[in-house]
Coordinates of C-alpha atoms in Angstrom, one line a residue:
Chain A
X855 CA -86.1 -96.1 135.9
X856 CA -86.1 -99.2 138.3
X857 CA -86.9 -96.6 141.1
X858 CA -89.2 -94.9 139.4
X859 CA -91.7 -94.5 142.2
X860 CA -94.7 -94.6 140.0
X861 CA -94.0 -97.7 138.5
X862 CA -96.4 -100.7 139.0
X863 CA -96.6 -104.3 138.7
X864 CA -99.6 -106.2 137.4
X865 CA -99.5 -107.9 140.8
X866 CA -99.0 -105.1 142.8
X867 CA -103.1 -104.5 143.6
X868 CA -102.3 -102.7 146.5
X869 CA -100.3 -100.3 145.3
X870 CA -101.5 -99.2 142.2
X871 CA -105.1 -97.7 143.8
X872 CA -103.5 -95.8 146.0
X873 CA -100.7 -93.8 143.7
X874 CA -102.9 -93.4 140.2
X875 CA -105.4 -90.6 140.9
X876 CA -108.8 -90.5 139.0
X877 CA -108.8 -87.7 136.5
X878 CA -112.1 -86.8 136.9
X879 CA -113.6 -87.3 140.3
X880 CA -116.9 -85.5 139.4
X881 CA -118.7 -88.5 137.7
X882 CA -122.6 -87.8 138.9
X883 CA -124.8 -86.2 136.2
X884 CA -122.3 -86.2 133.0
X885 CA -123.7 -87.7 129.7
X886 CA -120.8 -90.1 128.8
X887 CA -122.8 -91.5 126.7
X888 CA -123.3 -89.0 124.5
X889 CA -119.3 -88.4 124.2
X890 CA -118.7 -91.5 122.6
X891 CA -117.3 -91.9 119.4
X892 CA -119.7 -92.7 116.1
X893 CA -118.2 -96.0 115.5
X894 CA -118.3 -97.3 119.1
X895 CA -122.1 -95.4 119.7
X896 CA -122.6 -98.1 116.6
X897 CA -121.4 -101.1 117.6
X898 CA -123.5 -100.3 121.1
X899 CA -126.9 -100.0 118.4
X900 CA -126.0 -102.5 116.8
X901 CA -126.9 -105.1 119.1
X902 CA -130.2 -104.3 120.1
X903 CA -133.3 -104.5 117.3
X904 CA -133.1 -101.4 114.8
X905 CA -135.9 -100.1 116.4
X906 CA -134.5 -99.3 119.7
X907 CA -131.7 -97.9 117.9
X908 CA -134.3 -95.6 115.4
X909 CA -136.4 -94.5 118.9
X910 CA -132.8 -92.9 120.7
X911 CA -132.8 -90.9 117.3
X912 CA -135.0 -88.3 119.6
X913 CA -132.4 -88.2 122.8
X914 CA -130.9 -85.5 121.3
X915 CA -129.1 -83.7 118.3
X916 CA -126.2 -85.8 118.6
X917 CA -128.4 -88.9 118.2
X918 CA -130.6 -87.5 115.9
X919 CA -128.8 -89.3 112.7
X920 CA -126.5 -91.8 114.8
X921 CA -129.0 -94.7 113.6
X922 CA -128.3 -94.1 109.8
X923 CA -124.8 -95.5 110.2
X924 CA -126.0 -98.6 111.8
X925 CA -124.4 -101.4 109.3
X926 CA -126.8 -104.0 110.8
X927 CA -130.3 -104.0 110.5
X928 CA -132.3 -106.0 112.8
X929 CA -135.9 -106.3 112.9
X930 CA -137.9 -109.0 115.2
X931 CA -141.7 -108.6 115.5
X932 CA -141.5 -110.0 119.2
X933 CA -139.8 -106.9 120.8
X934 CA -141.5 -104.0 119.1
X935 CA -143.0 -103.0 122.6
X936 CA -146.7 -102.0 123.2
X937 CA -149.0 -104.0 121.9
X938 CA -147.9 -106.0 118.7
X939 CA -149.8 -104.2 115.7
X940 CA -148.8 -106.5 112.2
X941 CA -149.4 -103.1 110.4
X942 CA -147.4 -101.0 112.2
X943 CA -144.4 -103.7 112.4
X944 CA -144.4 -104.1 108.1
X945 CA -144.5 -100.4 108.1
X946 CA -141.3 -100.1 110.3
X947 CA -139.5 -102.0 108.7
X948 CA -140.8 -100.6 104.9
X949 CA -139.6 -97.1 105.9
X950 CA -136.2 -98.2 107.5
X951 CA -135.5 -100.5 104.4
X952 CA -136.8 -97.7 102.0
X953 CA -134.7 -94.8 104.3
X954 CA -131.2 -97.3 104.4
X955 CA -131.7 -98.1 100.6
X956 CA -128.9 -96.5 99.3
X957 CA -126.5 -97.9 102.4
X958 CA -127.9 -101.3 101.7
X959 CA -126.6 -100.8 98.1
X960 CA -123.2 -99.7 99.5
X961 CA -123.6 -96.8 97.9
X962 CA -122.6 -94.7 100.6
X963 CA -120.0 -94.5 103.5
X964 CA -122.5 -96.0 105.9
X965 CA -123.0 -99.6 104.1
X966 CA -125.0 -101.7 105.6
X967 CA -123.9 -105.4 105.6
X968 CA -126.0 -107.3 107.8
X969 CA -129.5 -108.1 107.5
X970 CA -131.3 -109.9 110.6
X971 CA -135.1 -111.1 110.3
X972 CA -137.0 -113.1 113.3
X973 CA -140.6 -113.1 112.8
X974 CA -142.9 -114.9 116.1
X975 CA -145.9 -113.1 114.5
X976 CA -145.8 -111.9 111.3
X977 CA -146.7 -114.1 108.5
X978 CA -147.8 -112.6 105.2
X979 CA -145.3 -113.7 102.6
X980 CA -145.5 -111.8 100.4
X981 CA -144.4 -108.6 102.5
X982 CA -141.8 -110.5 103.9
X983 CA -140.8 -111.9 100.2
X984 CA -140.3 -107.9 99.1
X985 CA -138.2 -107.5 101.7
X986 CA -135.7 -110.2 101.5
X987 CA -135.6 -109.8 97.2
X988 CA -134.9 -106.3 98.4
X989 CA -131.7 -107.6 100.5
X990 CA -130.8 -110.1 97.6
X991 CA -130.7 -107.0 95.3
X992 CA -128.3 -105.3 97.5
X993 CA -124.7 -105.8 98.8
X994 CA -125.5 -107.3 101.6
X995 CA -122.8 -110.1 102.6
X996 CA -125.0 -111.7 105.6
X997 CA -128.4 -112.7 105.8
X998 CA -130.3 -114.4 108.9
X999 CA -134.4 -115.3 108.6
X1000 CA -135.3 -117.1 111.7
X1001 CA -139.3 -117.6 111.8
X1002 CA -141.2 -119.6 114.5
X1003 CA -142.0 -123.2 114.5
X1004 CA -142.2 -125.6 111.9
X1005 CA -146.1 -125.1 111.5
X1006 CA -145.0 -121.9 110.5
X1007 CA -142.3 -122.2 108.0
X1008 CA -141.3 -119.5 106.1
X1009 CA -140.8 -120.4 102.3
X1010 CA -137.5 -118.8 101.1
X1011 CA -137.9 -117.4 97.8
X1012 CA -135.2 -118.9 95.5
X1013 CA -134.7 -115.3 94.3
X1014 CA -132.7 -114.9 97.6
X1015 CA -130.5 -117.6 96.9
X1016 CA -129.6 -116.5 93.9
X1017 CA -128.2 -113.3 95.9
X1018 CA -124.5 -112.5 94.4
X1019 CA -122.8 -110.3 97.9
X1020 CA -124.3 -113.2 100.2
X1021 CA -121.2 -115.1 102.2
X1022 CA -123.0 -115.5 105.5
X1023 CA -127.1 -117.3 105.1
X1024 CA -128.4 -118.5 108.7
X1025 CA -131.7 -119.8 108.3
X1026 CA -134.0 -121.3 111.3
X1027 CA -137.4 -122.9 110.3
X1028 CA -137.2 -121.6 106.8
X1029 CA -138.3 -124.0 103.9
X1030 CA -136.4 -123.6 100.9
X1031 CA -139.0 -124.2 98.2
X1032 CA -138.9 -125.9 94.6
X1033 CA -135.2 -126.6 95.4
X1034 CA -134.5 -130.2 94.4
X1035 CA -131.1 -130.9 93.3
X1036 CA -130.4 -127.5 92.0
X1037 CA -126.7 -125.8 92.5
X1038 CA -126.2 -122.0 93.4
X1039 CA -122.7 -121.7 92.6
X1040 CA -123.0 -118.0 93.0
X1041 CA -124.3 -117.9 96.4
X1042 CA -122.1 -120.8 97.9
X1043 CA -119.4 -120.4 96.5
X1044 CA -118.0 -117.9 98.9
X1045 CA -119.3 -119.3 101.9
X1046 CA -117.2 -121.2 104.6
X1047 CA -119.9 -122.0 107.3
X1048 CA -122.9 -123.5 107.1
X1049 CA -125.5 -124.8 109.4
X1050 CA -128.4 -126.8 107.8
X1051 CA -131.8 -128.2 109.4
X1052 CA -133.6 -131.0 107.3
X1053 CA -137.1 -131.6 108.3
X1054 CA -138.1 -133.9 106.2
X1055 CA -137.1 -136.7 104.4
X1056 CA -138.7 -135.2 101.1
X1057 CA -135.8 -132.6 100.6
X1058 CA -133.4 -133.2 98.0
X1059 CA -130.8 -130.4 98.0
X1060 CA -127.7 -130.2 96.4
X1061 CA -125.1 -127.2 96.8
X1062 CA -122.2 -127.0 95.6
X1063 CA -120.0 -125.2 98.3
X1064 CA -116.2 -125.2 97.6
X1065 CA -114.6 -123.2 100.1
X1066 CA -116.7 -124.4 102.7
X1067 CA -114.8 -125.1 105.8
X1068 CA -117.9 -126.1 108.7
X1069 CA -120.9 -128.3 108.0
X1070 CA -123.1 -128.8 111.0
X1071 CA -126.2 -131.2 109.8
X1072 CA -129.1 -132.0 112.2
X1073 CA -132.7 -134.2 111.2
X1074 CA -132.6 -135.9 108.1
X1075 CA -129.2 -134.8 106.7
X1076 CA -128.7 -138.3 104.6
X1077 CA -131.5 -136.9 102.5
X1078 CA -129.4 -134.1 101.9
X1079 CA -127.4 -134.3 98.7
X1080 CA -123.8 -132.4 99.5
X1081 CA -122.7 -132.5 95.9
X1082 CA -119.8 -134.4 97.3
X1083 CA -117.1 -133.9 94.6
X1084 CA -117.5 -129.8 96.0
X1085 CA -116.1 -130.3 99.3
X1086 CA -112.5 -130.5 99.3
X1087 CA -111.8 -127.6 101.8
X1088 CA -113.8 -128.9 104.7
X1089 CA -112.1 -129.2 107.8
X1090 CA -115.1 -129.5 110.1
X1091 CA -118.2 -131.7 110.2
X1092 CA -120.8 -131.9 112.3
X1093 CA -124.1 -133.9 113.0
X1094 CA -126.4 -133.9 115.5
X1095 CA -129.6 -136.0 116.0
X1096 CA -129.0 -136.7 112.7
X1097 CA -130.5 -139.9 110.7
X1098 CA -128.3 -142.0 108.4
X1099 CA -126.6 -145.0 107.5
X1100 CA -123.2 -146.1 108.4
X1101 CA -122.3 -146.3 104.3
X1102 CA -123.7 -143.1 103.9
X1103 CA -121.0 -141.4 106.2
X1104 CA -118.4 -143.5 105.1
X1105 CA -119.1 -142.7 101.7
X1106 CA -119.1 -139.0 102.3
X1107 CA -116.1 -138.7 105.2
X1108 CA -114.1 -140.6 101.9
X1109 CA -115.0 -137.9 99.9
X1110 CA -112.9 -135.5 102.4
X1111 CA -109.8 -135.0 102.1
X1112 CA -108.6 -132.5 104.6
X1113 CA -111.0 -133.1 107.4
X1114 CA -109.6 -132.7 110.8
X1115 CA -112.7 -132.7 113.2
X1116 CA -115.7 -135.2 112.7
X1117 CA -118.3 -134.6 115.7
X1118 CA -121.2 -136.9 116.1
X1119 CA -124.2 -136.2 118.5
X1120 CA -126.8 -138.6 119.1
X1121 CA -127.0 -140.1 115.9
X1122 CA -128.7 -143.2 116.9
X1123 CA -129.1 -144.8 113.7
X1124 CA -125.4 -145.2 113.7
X1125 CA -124.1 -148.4 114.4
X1126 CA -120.8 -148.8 112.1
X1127 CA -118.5 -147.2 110.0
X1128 CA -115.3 -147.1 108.6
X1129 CA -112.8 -143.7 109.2
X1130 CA -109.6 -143.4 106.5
X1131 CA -107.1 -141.3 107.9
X1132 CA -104.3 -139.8 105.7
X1133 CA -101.9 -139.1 108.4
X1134 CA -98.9 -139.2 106.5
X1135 CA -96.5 -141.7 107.9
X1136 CA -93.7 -140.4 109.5
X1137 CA -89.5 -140.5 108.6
X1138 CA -90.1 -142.7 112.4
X1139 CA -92.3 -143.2 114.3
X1140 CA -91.5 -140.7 117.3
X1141 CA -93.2 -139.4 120.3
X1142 CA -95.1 -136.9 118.8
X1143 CA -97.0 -139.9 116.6
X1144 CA -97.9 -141.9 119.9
X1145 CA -98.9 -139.2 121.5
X1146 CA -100.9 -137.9 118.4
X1147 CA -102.3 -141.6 118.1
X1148 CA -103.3 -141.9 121.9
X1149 CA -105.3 -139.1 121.6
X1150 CA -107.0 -139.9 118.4
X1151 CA -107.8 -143.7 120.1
X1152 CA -108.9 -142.4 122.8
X1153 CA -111.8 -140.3 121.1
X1154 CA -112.9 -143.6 119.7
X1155 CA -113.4 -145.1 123.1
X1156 CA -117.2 -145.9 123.3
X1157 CA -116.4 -148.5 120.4
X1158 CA -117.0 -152.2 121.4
X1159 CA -115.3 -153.3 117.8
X1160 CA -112.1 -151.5 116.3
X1161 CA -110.6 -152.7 113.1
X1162 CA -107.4 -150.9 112.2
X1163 CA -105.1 -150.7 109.4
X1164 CA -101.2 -149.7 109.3
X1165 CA -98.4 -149.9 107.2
X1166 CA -96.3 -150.8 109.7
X1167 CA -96.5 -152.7 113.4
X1168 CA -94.6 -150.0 114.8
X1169 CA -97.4 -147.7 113.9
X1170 CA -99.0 -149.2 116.9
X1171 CA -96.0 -150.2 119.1
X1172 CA -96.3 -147.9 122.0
X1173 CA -93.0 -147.3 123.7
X1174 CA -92.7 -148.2 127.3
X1175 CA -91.9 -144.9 128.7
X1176 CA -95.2 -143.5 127.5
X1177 CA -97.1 -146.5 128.6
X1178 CA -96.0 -145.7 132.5
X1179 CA -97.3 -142.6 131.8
X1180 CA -100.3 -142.5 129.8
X1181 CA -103.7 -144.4 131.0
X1182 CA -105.0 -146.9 128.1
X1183 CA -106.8 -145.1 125.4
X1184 CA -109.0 -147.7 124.8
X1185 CA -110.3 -148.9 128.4
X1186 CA -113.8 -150.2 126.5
X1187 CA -113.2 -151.5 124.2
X1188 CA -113.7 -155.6 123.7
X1189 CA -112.6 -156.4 120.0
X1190 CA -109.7 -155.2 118.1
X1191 CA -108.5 -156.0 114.6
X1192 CA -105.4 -155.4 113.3
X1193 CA -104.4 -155.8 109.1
X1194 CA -100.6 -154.6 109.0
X1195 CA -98.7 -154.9 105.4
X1196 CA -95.7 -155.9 107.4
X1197 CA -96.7 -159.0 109.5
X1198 CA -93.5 -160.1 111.4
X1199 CA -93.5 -163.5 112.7
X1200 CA -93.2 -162.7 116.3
X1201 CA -95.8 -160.0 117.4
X1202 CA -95.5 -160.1 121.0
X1203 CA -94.5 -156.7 121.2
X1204 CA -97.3 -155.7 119.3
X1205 CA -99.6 -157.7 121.1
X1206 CA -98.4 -156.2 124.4
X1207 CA -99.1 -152.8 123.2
X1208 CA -102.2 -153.6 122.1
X1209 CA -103.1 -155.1 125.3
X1210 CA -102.0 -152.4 127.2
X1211 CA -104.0 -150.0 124.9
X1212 CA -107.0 -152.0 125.2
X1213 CA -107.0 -153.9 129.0
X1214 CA -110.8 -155.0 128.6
X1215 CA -110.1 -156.6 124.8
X1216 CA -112.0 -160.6 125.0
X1217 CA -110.3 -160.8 120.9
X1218 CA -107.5 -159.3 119.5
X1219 CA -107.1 -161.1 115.4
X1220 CA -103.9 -159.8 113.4
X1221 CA -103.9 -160.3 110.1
X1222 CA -101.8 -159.5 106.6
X1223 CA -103.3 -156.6 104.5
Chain B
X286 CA -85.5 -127.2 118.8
X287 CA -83.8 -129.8 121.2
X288 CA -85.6 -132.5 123.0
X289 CA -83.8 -131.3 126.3
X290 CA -85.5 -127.2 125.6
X291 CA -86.1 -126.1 129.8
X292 CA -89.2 -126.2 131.1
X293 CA -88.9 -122.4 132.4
X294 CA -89.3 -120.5 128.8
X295 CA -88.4 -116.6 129.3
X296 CA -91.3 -114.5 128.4
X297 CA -90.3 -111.1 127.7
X298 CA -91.6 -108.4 129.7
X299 CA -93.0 -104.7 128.3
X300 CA -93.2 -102.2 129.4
X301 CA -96.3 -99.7 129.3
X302 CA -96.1 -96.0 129.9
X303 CA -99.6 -94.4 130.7
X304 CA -100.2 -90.5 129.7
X305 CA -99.6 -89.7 133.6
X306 CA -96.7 -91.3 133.4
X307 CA -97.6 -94.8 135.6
X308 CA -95.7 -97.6 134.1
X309 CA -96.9 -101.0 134.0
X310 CA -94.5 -104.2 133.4
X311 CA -96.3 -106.7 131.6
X312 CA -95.4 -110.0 129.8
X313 CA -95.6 -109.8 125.8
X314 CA -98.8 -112.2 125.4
X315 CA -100.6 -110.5 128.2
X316 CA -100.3 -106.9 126.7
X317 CA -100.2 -108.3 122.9
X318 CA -104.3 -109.4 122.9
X319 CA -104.2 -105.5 122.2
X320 CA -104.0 -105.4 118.4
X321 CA -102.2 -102.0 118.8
X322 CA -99.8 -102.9 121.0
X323 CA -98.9 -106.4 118.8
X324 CA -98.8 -104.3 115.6
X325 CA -96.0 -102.3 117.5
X326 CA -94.3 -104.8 118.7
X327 CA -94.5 -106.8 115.2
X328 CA -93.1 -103.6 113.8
X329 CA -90.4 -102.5 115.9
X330 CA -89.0 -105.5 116.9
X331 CA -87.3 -104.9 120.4
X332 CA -88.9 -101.9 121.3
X333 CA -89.1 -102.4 125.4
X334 CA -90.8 -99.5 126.1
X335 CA -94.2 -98.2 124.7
X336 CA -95.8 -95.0 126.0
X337 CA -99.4 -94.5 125.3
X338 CA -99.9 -91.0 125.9
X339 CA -104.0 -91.5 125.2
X340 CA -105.1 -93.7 128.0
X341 CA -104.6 -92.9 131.9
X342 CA -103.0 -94.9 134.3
X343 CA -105.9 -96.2 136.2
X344 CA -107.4 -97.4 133.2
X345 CA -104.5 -98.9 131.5
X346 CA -104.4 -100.9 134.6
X347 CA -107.9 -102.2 134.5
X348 CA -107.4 -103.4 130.5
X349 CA -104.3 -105.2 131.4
X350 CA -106.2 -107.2 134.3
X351 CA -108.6 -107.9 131.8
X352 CA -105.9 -109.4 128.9
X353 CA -104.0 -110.7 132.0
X354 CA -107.0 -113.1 132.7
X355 CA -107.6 -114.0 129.0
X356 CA -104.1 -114.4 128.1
X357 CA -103.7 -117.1 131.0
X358 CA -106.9 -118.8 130.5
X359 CA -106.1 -119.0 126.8
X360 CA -103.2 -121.2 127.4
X361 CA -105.5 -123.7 128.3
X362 CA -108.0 -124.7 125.4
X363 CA -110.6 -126.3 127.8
X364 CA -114.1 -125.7 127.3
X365 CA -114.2 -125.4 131.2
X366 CA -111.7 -122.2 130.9
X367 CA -114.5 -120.4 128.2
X368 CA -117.1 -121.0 131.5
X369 CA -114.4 -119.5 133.5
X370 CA -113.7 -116.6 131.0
X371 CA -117.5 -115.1 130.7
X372 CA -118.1 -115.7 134.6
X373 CA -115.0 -113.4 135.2
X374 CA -115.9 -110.8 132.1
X375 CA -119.3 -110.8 133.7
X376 CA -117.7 -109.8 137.4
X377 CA -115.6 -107.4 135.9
X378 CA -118.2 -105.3 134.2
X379 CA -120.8 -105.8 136.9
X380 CA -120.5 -102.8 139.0
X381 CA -118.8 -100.6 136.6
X382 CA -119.9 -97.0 136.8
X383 CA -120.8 -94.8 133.6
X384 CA -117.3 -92.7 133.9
X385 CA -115.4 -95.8 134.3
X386 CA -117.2 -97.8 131.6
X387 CA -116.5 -94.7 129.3
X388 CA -113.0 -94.6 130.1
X389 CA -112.4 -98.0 129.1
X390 CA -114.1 -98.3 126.6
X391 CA -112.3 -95.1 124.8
X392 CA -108.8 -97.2 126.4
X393 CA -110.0 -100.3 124.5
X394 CA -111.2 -99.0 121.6
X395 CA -107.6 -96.8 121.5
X396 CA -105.7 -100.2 121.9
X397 CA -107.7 -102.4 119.6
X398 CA -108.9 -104.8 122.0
X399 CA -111.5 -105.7 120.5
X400 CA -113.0 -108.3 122.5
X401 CA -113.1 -105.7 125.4
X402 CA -114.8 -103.3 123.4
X403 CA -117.6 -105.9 122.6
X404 CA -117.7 -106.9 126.3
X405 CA -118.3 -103.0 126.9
X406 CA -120.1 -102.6 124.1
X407 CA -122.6 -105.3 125.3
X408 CA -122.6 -104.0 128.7
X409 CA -123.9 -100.4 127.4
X410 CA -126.5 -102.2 124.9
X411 CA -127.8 -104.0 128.4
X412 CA -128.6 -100.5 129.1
X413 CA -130.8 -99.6 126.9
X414 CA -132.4 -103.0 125.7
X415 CA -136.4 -102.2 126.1
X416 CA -136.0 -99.0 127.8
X417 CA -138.2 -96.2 126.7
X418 CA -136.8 -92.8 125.2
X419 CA -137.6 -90.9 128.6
X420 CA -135.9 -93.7 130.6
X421 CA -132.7 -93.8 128.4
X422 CA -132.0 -90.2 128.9
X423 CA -132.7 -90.8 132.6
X424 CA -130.2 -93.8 132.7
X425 CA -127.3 -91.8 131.0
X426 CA -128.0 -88.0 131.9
X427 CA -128.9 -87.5 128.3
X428 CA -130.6 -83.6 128.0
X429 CA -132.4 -82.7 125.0
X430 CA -131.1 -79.8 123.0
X431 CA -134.0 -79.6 121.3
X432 CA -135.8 -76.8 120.8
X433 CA -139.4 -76.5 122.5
X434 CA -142.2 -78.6 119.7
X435 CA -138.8 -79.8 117.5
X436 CA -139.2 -83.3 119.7
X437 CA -142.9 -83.7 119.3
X438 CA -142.5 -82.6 115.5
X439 CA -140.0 -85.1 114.8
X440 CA -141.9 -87.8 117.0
X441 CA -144.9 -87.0 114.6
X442 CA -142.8 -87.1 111.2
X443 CA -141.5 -90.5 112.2
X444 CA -144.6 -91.9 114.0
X445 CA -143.9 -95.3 111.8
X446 CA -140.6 -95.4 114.6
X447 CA -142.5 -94.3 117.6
X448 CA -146.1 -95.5 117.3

């Protein structure tokens, strides 16, 4: 088998081209297209609006019905082609919802399970209400309603919330109306991902959420009730250009026990706040809990003040070998406070470490817990 | 495990038998970001040799450059490396004619790889997005089989689609 002459190496460019022979060599003028399978000819549709997918139904026979097993139905008012006619658009999408009825339902073998709405131009409600009760009737799992601008913001009915097959909601620019402090159990229950815009400083919201696993906030998230005893699987946070107070995240980050991944963006009201971590102290401190620990300082470099708490000094005791190689995590950083529950009389070592880990630090205090 | 484990870890090697009989030595997380071929090697264990008697050798070849690139570049979690992932995916399906782009598609969709088959899948939709009817069949070499009127009469039944 070693000899076999045939044989090819993933390195071997050269050889390969010239000892596999194309199977067909007469390319020019066949409809491959056309010779695909259903499910792939689907997943091809189903990333372009639904009415591009409707229009190939006159290429041929074989396309003729293709578009009826589409699980995805995507309708956005900006890409109809032609000239944008409101009529025409609501009328579209009428027939297609009224012809994939019974899929939507999962009544059939062609379910649909995704419904995608982005409306630039459309802007009756109350056609775009009847649709979107229509999804929150049927088993669709994910829902997305993007609309234009804020000037332009599409009041959710609460209807749709209410929606019992919903796991996935992305909403852009969509108001959620006559929702204060209200919990939707049976719509958040099953989601793990959610991504939240608050506008205004008005909007109360609560939901309770407990398998949710990513929360990215952005604008006025403080105002933004998370129903904090509701979140004990999240394992990712997120804000961006978010407005809040430093008790406000410490107050919430507290509430979290199993987060692993805190990411702030330009959150400029920021100026303090306190992290807990429950990394579980070691049997000993070994490598692995430096290293761990250099990385984790390091993230918190564009500190000026630190204040940190440990059971132990050794916590904190960097071995030698690491310091040679390993750059200070904490080249910024100007004030450092330690609290240890174990204060030994002679902290040099500690203090050299701590030096080392911090080389720009003008006051390093250690005291008791 | 030791504190003293080598540096060198052995990766095993697979083999890969194309239906013309090409065979294709590849290391076991290059050829296992196919689903199918990580179900079989889940299943039968040591298994060395795995003949896939669907896909040709020229096309085998061209998947397994493609998991070859992700299965490096995965080892690395940088964000720099996901830049460097969709540059190459973009090169690699740039120039890809309509028998070739078949071909591997039916190869990756065979093998489960199902982040090729969106890549391909996305490459096709890039074909269509916003072209006309006429344009589409033009693209692909798509005939009509439909009998003389039976377009227009359909086109007319479903004018809410085509208006």
């Amino acid at each position: 088998m070693a000899h076999d002459q045939k044989r090819v190496k993933l390195e071997d460019h050269g050889t390969k081209e010239e000892e596999v022979r194309e199977p067909n060599t007469i390319t020019t003028g066949v409809d491959r297209f056309s010779q695909l399978p259903d499910s792939i000819i689907c997943e091809i549709l189903s990333s372009l609006p639904t009415i591009q997918a409707v229009r190939t139904s006159i290429l041929s026979k074989r396309w003729r019905r293709i578009w009826y097993s589409l699980p995805f139905l995507y309708f956005n008012d900006s890409v109809v082609g032609g000239s944008f006619d409101l009529n025409k658009f609501h009328k579209f999408v009428g027939t297609c919802l009224e012809l994939r009825k019974n899929d939507m339902f999962g009544a059939t073998d062609t379910p649909v399970t995704k419904f995608e709405l982005v409306l630039y131009k459309s802007k009756s409600k109350s056609i775009t209400d009847g649709w979107l009760k229509a999804v929150a009737q049927s088993n669709v799992k994910e829902l997305a309603v993007q609309t234009q601008n804020m000037r332009t913001h599409y009041g959710l009915p609460v209807d749709v919330l209410r929606a019992r097959s919903l796991t996935v909601l992305d909403l852009y620019f969509v108001r959620l109306w006559g929702l204060r402090s209200i919990s939707l159990p049976s719509l958040f229950e099953p989601l793990k991902s959610l991504e939240i815009y608050c506008e205004r400083k008005r909007t109360t919201f609560r939901i309770e959420a407990v398998n949710l696993e990513y929360l990215l906030g952005s604008g006025y998230a403080a105002y933004f009730d998370f129903g904090l005893s509701s979140y004990g699987a999240l394992t990712e946070l997120s804000f961006t250009c978010s407005r809040f107070s430093d008790e406000w995240l410490e107050a919430l980050t507290l509430k979290l026990p199993v987060l692993e991944c805190l990411t702030l963006t330009d959150c400029e009201n920021l100026t303090y706040w306190k992290l807990k971590s429950n990394l579980k102290k070691p049997s000993e401190y070994d490598m692995d809990w430096y290293i761990n620990l250099l990385k984790f300082l390091s993230s918190l470099n564009c500190s000026e003040y630190l204040s940190l708490d440990v059971s132990s000094e050794e916590a904190l005791i960097f071995p030698k070998e690491l310091r040679k190689v390993y750059s200070s995590p904490l080249p910024n950083l100007e004030d450092l406070e330690v609290r240890t529950s174990s204060p030994s009389a002679d902290n040099s070592d500690l203090r050299e470490s701590l030096m080392w880990a911090s080389p720009s630090l003008e006051t390093l205090s250690i005291y008791p817990k | 495990m030791s504190s003293s484990s080598t540096t060198t870890t052995t990766t095993r090697l697979l083999m890969l038998k194309a239906s013309d009989g090409v065979t294709f030595e590849v290391e076991e997380a290059v050829a296992t970001k196919l689903g199918a071929i990580n179900n079989m090697v889940e299943e039968e264990g040591s298994e060395d040799l795995i003949c896939l008697p669907n896909v040709n050798g020229k096309f085998l070849g061209m998947v397994l450059e493609w998991c070859k690139k992700h299965a490096n570049n995965n080892t690395n979690s940088d964000k720099g490396n996901d830049e460097v992932n969709k540059w190459w995916d973009k090169e690699f399906v740039m120039d890809l004619d309509q028998n070739t782009l078949y071909h591997l598609l039916m190869a990756a969709d065979y093998l489960s790889g199902t982040e090729l088959v969106d890549l391909l899948t996305e490459k096709v939709a890039s074909m269509i997005r916003g072209k006309k009817v006429e344009e589409i069949r033009e693209t692909f070499k798509i005939k009509s089989d439909f009998l003389p009127g039976q377009e227009e009469e359909i086109r007319k039944k479903n004018s809410w689609a085509f208006e």
